[in-house]
Amino acid sequence: MISLSTERLFLRHFTPDDAPRLAALDADTDVLRYIGMPIASSPEGYEEFIAALYPKYYNNKDSSPLYGFWAVEERETGAFLGWFLLRPALDYRFAKEAGYKAGDVEIGYRFHNATWGKGYATEGAQELVRRALLEERTYAIVSLALTENRASTRVMEKCGLVFDREVVLPGYEMRGAVYVLWK
């Protein structure tokens, strides 16, 4: 397994020990305001989610070592701040609605609200985007956020992604904004 670091962050693949951290993050209604639903509905569900990442991304010789979900820790304190995902965009549940295609790589993130406004999401996302663009199989980096989630779209813009289109997402009143960085 690989890990990455930036000036203030340490990124690593999830381990089973992260299940309670993910549950606590998803229990925050501010965090879920623009997401709508947590990853899982029980501690066992988070454990199952993490276990499924190993054959799909972490231990898959056909997958990029960059793909998967990344736990984000503050380097100085070791505190869990949130997570990033980097994966083939077609793995996204709304890939069809977003208009994603083969070769698109999706970046996403979820952070504790106490960390918002400190530049952590931008710092880590910029590093993941930089590395993903070096991958031969990457055609474009894509991301989607609800149009009213301006903080998330600002992170995308700071990583070089540009607004491409609005889309309708099943089950959401707000439209989604798709951002793209072509290689």
C-alpha atoms as a printed R data frame, in Angstrom:
    type eleno elety resid chain resno       x      y       z
1   ATOM     1    CA   MET     A     1   0.000  0.000   0.000
2   ATOM     2    CA   ILE     A     2   1.184  3.459  -0.778
3   ATOM     3    CA   SER     A     3   0.861  6.688   1.143
4   ATOM     4    CA   LEU     A     4   1.229 10.281   0.057
5   ATOM     5    CA   SER     A     5   2.095 13.435   1.892
6   ATOM     6    CA   THR     A     6   1.892 17.144   1.356
7   ATOM     7    CA   GLU     A     7   3.205 19.978   3.471
8   ATOM     8    CA   ARG     A     8   0.482 19.504   6.119
9   ATOM     9    CA   LEU     A     9  -1.233 16.240   5.226
10  ATOM    10    CA   PHE     A    10  -0.623 12.509   5.234
11  ATOM    11    CA   LEU     A    11  -2.847 10.435   2.910
12  ATOM    12    CA   ARG     A    12  -3.150  6.682   3.226
13  ATOM    13    CA   HIS     A    13  -5.535  3.949   2.176
14  ATOM    14    CA   PHE     A    14  -8.337  3.135   4.577
15  ATOM    15    CA   THR     A    15  -7.859  0.348   7.089
16  ATOM    16    CA   PRO     A    16 -10.523 -1.435   9.153
17  ATOM    17    CA   ASP     A    17  -9.614  0.880  12.057
18  ATOM    18    CA   ASP     A    18 -11.059  3.794  10.068
19  ATOM    19    CA   ALA     A    19 -14.663  2.532  10.270
20  ATOM    20    CA   PRO     A    20 -15.505  4.508  13.458
21  ATOM    21    CA   ARG     A    21 -13.820  7.615  12.044
22  ATOM    22    CA   LEU     A    22 -15.938  7.414   8.903
23  ATOM    23    CA   ALA     A    23 -19.099  6.875  10.932
24  ATOM    24    CA   ALA     A    24 -18.325  9.946  13.056
25  ATOM    25    CA   LEU     A    25 -17.676 12.041   9.949
26  ATOM    26    CA   ASP     A    26 -20.934 10.924   8.348
27  ATOM    27    CA   ALA     A    27 -22.872 11.585  11.568
28  ATOM    28    CA   ASP     A    28 -22.320 15.325  11.113
29  ATOM    29    CA   THR     A    29 -25.358 16.826   9.380
30  ATOM    30    CA   ASP     A    30 -23.290 19.804   8.165
31  ATOM    31    CA   VAL     A    31 -20.941 17.404   6.372
32  ATOM    32    CA   LEU     A    32 -23.850 15.609   4.710
33  ATOM    33    CA   ARG     A    33 -25.795 18.765   3.827
34  ATOM    34    CA   TYR     A    34 -24.832 18.606   0.127
35  ATOM    35    CA   ILE     A    35 -24.168 14.873  -0.029
36  ATOM    36    CA   GLY     A    36 -27.474 13.564   1.171
37  ATOM    37    CA   MET     A    37 -26.498 10.186   2.539
38  ATOM    38    CA   PRO     A    38 -23.747  8.588   4.564
39  ATOM    39    CA   ILE     A    39 -21.526  5.844   3.192
40  ATOM    40    CA   ALA     A    40 -23.185  3.273   5.454
41  ATOM    41    CA   SER     A    41 -25.921  3.011   8.067
42  ATOM    42    CA   SER     A    42 -24.145  0.909  10.695
43  ATOM    43    CA   PRO     A    43 -20.649  0.263  12.065
44  ATOM    44    CA   GLU     A    44 -20.664 -3.041  10.197
45  ATOM    45    CA   GLY     A    45 -21.606 -1.214   7.016
46  ATOM    46    CA   TYR     A    46 -18.499  0.975   7.269
47  ATOM    47    CA   GLU     A    47 -16.355 -2.110   7.871
48  ATOM    48    CA   GLU     A    48 -17.880 -3.766   4.788
49  ATOM    49    CA   PHE     A    49 -17.308 -0.612   2.731
50  ATOM    50    CA   ILE     A    50 -13.614 -0.564   3.678
51  ATOM    51    CA   ALA     A    51 -13.215 -4.306   3.066
52  ATOM    52    CA   ALA     A    52 -14.671 -3.895  -0.444
53  ATOM    53    CA   LEU     A    53 -11.999 -1.313  -1.322
54  ATOM    54    CA   TYR     A    54  -9.207 -3.888  -1.113
55  ATOM    55    CA   PRO     A    55 -10.160 -6.142  -4.050
56  ATOM    56    CA   LYS     A    56 -11.586 -3.244  -6.072
57  ATOM    57    CA   TYR     A    57  -8.696 -0.781  -5.727
58  ATOM    58    CA   TYR     A    58  -5.961 -1.461  -3.172
59  ATOM    59    CA   ASN     A    59  -5.068 -5.057  -4.089
60  ATOM    60    CA   ASN     A    60  -6.133 -4.946  -7.733
61  ATOM    61    CA   LYS     A    61  -3.166 -5.231 -10.102
62  ATOM    62    CA   ASP     A    62  -5.319 -3.784 -12.904
63  ATOM    63    CA   SER     A    63  -6.119 -0.658 -10.892
64  ATOM    64    CA   SER     A    64  -3.895  2.379 -10.532
65  ATOM    65    CA   PRO     A    65  -2.217  2.531  -7.112
66  ATOM    66    CA   LEU     A    66  -3.724  6.014  -6.838
67  ATOM    67    CA   TYR     A    67  -7.290  4.713  -7.038
68  ATOM    68    CA   GLY     A    68  -9.405  4.246  -3.977
69  ATOM    69    CA   PHE     A    69 -10.323  6.166  -0.881
70  ATOM    70    CA   TRP     A    70  -7.632  8.020   1.043
71  ATOM    71    CA   ALA     A    71  -7.822  8.752   4.761
72  ATOM    72    CA   VAL     A    72  -6.454 12.229   5.417
73  ATOM    73    CA   GLU     A    73  -4.511 12.936   8.588
74  ATOM    74    CA   GLU     A    74  -2.861 16.111   9.744
75  ATOM    75    CA   ARG     A    75   0.878 15.423   9.655
76  ATOM    76    CA   GLU     A    76   1.621 17.397  12.799
77  ATOM    77    CA   THR     A    77  -1.006 15.806  15.051
78  ATOM    78    CA   GLY     A    78  -2.117 12.625  13.281
79  ATOM    79    CA   ALA     A    79  -5.740 13.798  13.594
80  ATOM    80    CA   PHE     A    80  -8.198 12.298  11.091
81  ATOM    81    CA   LEU     A    81  -9.518 15.195   8.975
82  ATOM    82    CA   GLY     A    82 -11.583 13.411   6.335
83  ATOM    83    CA   TRP     A    83 -11.002 11.611   3.063
84  ATOM    84    CA   PHE     A    84 -10.416 11.832  -0.663
85  ATOM    85    CA   LEU     A    85 -11.451  9.480  -3.402
86  ATOM    86    CA   LEU     A    86  -9.742  9.032  -6.708
87  ATOM    87    CA   ARG     A    87 -11.246  6.423  -9.021
88  ATOM    88    CA   PRO     A    88 -12.420  5.692 -12.529
89  ATOM    89    CA   ALA     A    89 -15.333  8.077 -12.959
90  ATOM    90    CA   LEU     A    90 -17.528  5.281 -14.280
91  ATOM    91    CA   ASP     A    91 -17.514  3.845 -10.722
92  ATOM    92    CA   TYR     A    92 -19.624  6.838  -9.550
93  ATOM    93    CA   ARG     A    93 -23.278  5.990  -8.937
94  ATOM    94    CA   PHE     A    94 -24.357  8.962 -11.079
95  ATOM    95    CA   ALA     A    95 -21.742  8.474 -13.814
96  ATOM    96    CA   LYS     A    96 -24.399  8.239 -16.532
97  ATOM    97    CA   GLU     A    97 -26.220 11.375 -15.374
98  ATOM    98    CA   ALA     A    98 -22.888 13.234 -15.078
99  ATOM    99    CA   GLY     A    99 -21.900 12.206 -18.604
100 ATOM   100    CA   TYR     A   100 -18.672 10.560 -17.467
101 ATOM   101    CA   LYS     A   101 -16.816  8.327 -19.899
102 ATOM   102    CA   ALA     A   102 -13.960  5.841 -19.941
103 ATOM   103    CA   GLY     A   103 -10.668  7.533 -19.105
104 ATOM   104    CA   ASP     A   104 -12.293 10.097 -16.828
105 ATOM   105    CA   VAL     A   105 -10.920  9.962 -13.281
106 ATOM   106    CA   GLU     A   106 -13.141 11.260 -10.509
107 ATOM   107    CA   ILE     A   107 -11.854 13.143  -7.502
108 ATOM   108    CA   GLY     A   108 -14.025 13.688  -4.437
109 ATOM   109    CA   TYR     A   109 -13.600 14.617  -0.800
110 ATOM   110    CA   ARG     A   110 -15.341 14.799   2.534
111 ATOM   111    CA   PHE     A   111 -13.881 16.618   5.553
112 ATOM   112    CA   HIS     A   112 -14.910 17.365   9.131
113 ATOM   113    CA   ASN     A   113 -16.507 20.792   9.267
114 ATOM   114    CA   ALA     A   114 -13.939 21.936  11.876
115 ATOM   115    CA   THR     A   115 -11.332 21.715   9.069
116 ATOM   116    CA   TRP     A   116 -13.283 23.737   6.511
117 ATOM   117    CA   GLY     A   117 -11.686 26.936   5.292
118 ATOM   118    CA   LYS     A   118  -8.145 25.848   6.179
119 ATOM   119    CA   GLY     A   119  -7.115 24.753   2.693
120 ATOM   120    CA   TYR     A   120  -6.757 21.043   3.507
121 ATOM   121    CA   ALA     A   121  -9.119 19.867   0.762
122 ATOM   122    CA   THR     A   122  -7.350 22.019  -1.820
123 ATOM   123    CA   GLU     A   123  -3.877 20.945  -0.692
124 ATOM   124    CA   GLY     A   124  -4.608 17.232  -0.882
125 ATOM   125    CA   ALA     A   125  -6.736 17.437  -4.018
126 ATOM   126    CA   GLN     A   126  -4.031 19.339  -5.883
127 ATOM   127    CA   GLU     A   127  -1.532 16.579  -5.103
128 ATOM   128    CA   LEU     A   128  -3.914 13.818  -6.204
129 ATOM   129    CA   VAL     A   129  -4.827 15.681  -9.400
130 ATOM   130    CA   ARG     A   130  -1.143 16.280 -10.196
131 ATOM   131    CA   ARG     A   131  -0.351 12.589  -9.779
132 ATOM   132    CA   ALA     A   132  -3.453 11.380 -11.638
133 ATOM   133    CA   LEU     A   133  -2.573 13.512 -14.655
134 ATOM   134    CA   LEU     A   134   0.732 11.656 -14.895
135 ATOM   135    CA   GLU     A   135  -1.125  8.363 -15.380
136 ATOM   136    CA   GLU     A   136  -1.284  7.269 -19.012
137 ATOM   137    CA   ARG     A   137  -4.848  5.995 -18.633
138 ATOM   138    CA   THR     A   138  -6.174  9.358 -17.417
139 ATOM   139    CA   TYR     A   139  -8.069 11.298 -20.073
140 ATOM   140    CA   ALA     A   140  -9.580 13.920 -17.768
141 ATOM   141    CA   ILE     A   141 -10.104 14.646 -14.078
142 ATOM   142    CA   VAL     A   142 -13.775 15.147 -13.232
143 ATOM   143    CA   SER     A   143 -15.741 16.067 -10.160
144 ATOM   144    CA   LEU     A   144 -19.342 16.858  -9.344
145 ATOM   145    CA   ALA     A   145 -20.924 18.891  -6.564
146 ATOM   146    CA   LEU     A   146 -24.365 20.323  -6.063
147 ATOM   147    CA   THR     A   147 -24.509 23.815  -7.550
148 ATOM   148    CA   GLU     A   148 -25.065 25.459  -4.165
149 ATOM   149    CA   ASN     A   149 -21.978 23.817  -2.657
150 ATOM   150    CA   ARG     A   150 -19.698 26.716  -3.546
151 ATOM   151    CA   ALA     A   151 -16.953 25.635  -1.107
152 ATOM   152    CA   SER     A   152 -16.569 22.337  -2.948
153 ATOM   153    CA   THR     A   153 -16.583 23.895  -6.399
154 ATOM   154    CA   ARG     A   154 -13.925 26.402  -5.249
155 ATOM   155    CA   VAL     A   155 -11.659 23.464  -4.354
156 ATOM   156    CA   MET     A   156 -12.208 22.066  -7.850
157 ATOM   157    CA   GLU     A   157 -11.352 25.418  -9.415
158 ATOM   158    CA   LYS     A   158  -8.183 25.770  -7.327
159 ATOM   159    CA   CYS     A   159  -7.130 22.358  -8.708
160 ATOM   160    CA   GLY     A   160  -7.535 23.581 -12.281
161 ATOM   161    CA   LEU     A   161 -10.921 22.028 -13.012
162 ATOM   162    CA   VAL     A   162 -13.393 24.229 -14.871
163 ATOM   163    CA   PHE     A   163 -17.167 24.229 -14.911
164 ATOM   164    CA   ASP     A   164 -18.440 22.158 -17.819
165 ATOM   165    CA   ARG     A   165 -22.161 21.571 -17.359
166 ATOM   166    CA   GLU     A   166 -25.116 21.263 -14.999
167 ATOM   167    CA   VAL     A   167 -26.853 17.912 -14.622
168 ATOM   168    CA   VAL     A   168 -29.964 16.545 -12.959
169 ATOM   169    CA   LEU     A   169 -29.326 13.949 -10.249
170 ATOM   170    CA   PRO     A   170 -32.077 11.532  -9.240
171 ATOM   171    CA   GLY     A   171 -33.305 12.257  -5.721
172 ATOM   172    CA   TYR     A   172 -31.800 15.761  -5.484
173 ATOM   173    CA   GLU     A   173 -33.677 19.029  -5.823
174 ATOM   174    CA   MET     A   174 -30.518 20.984  -6.673
175 ATOM   175    CA   ARG     A   175 -28.720 20.421  -9.915
176 ATOM   176    CA   GLY     A   176 -25.190 19.059 -10.019
177 ATOM   177    CA   ALA     A   177 -22.251 21.003 -11.418
178 ATOM   178    CA   VAL     A   178 -19.698 18.946 -13.348
179 ATOM   179    CA   TYR     A   179 -16.141 20.266 -13.381
180 ATOM   180    CA   VAL     A   180 -13.424 18.947 -15.701
181 ATOM   181    CA   LEU     A   181  -9.680 19.224 -16.215
182 ATOM   182    CA   TRP     A   182  -8.716 17.774 -19.583
183 ATOM   183    CA   LYS     A   183  -5.280 16.277 -19.916
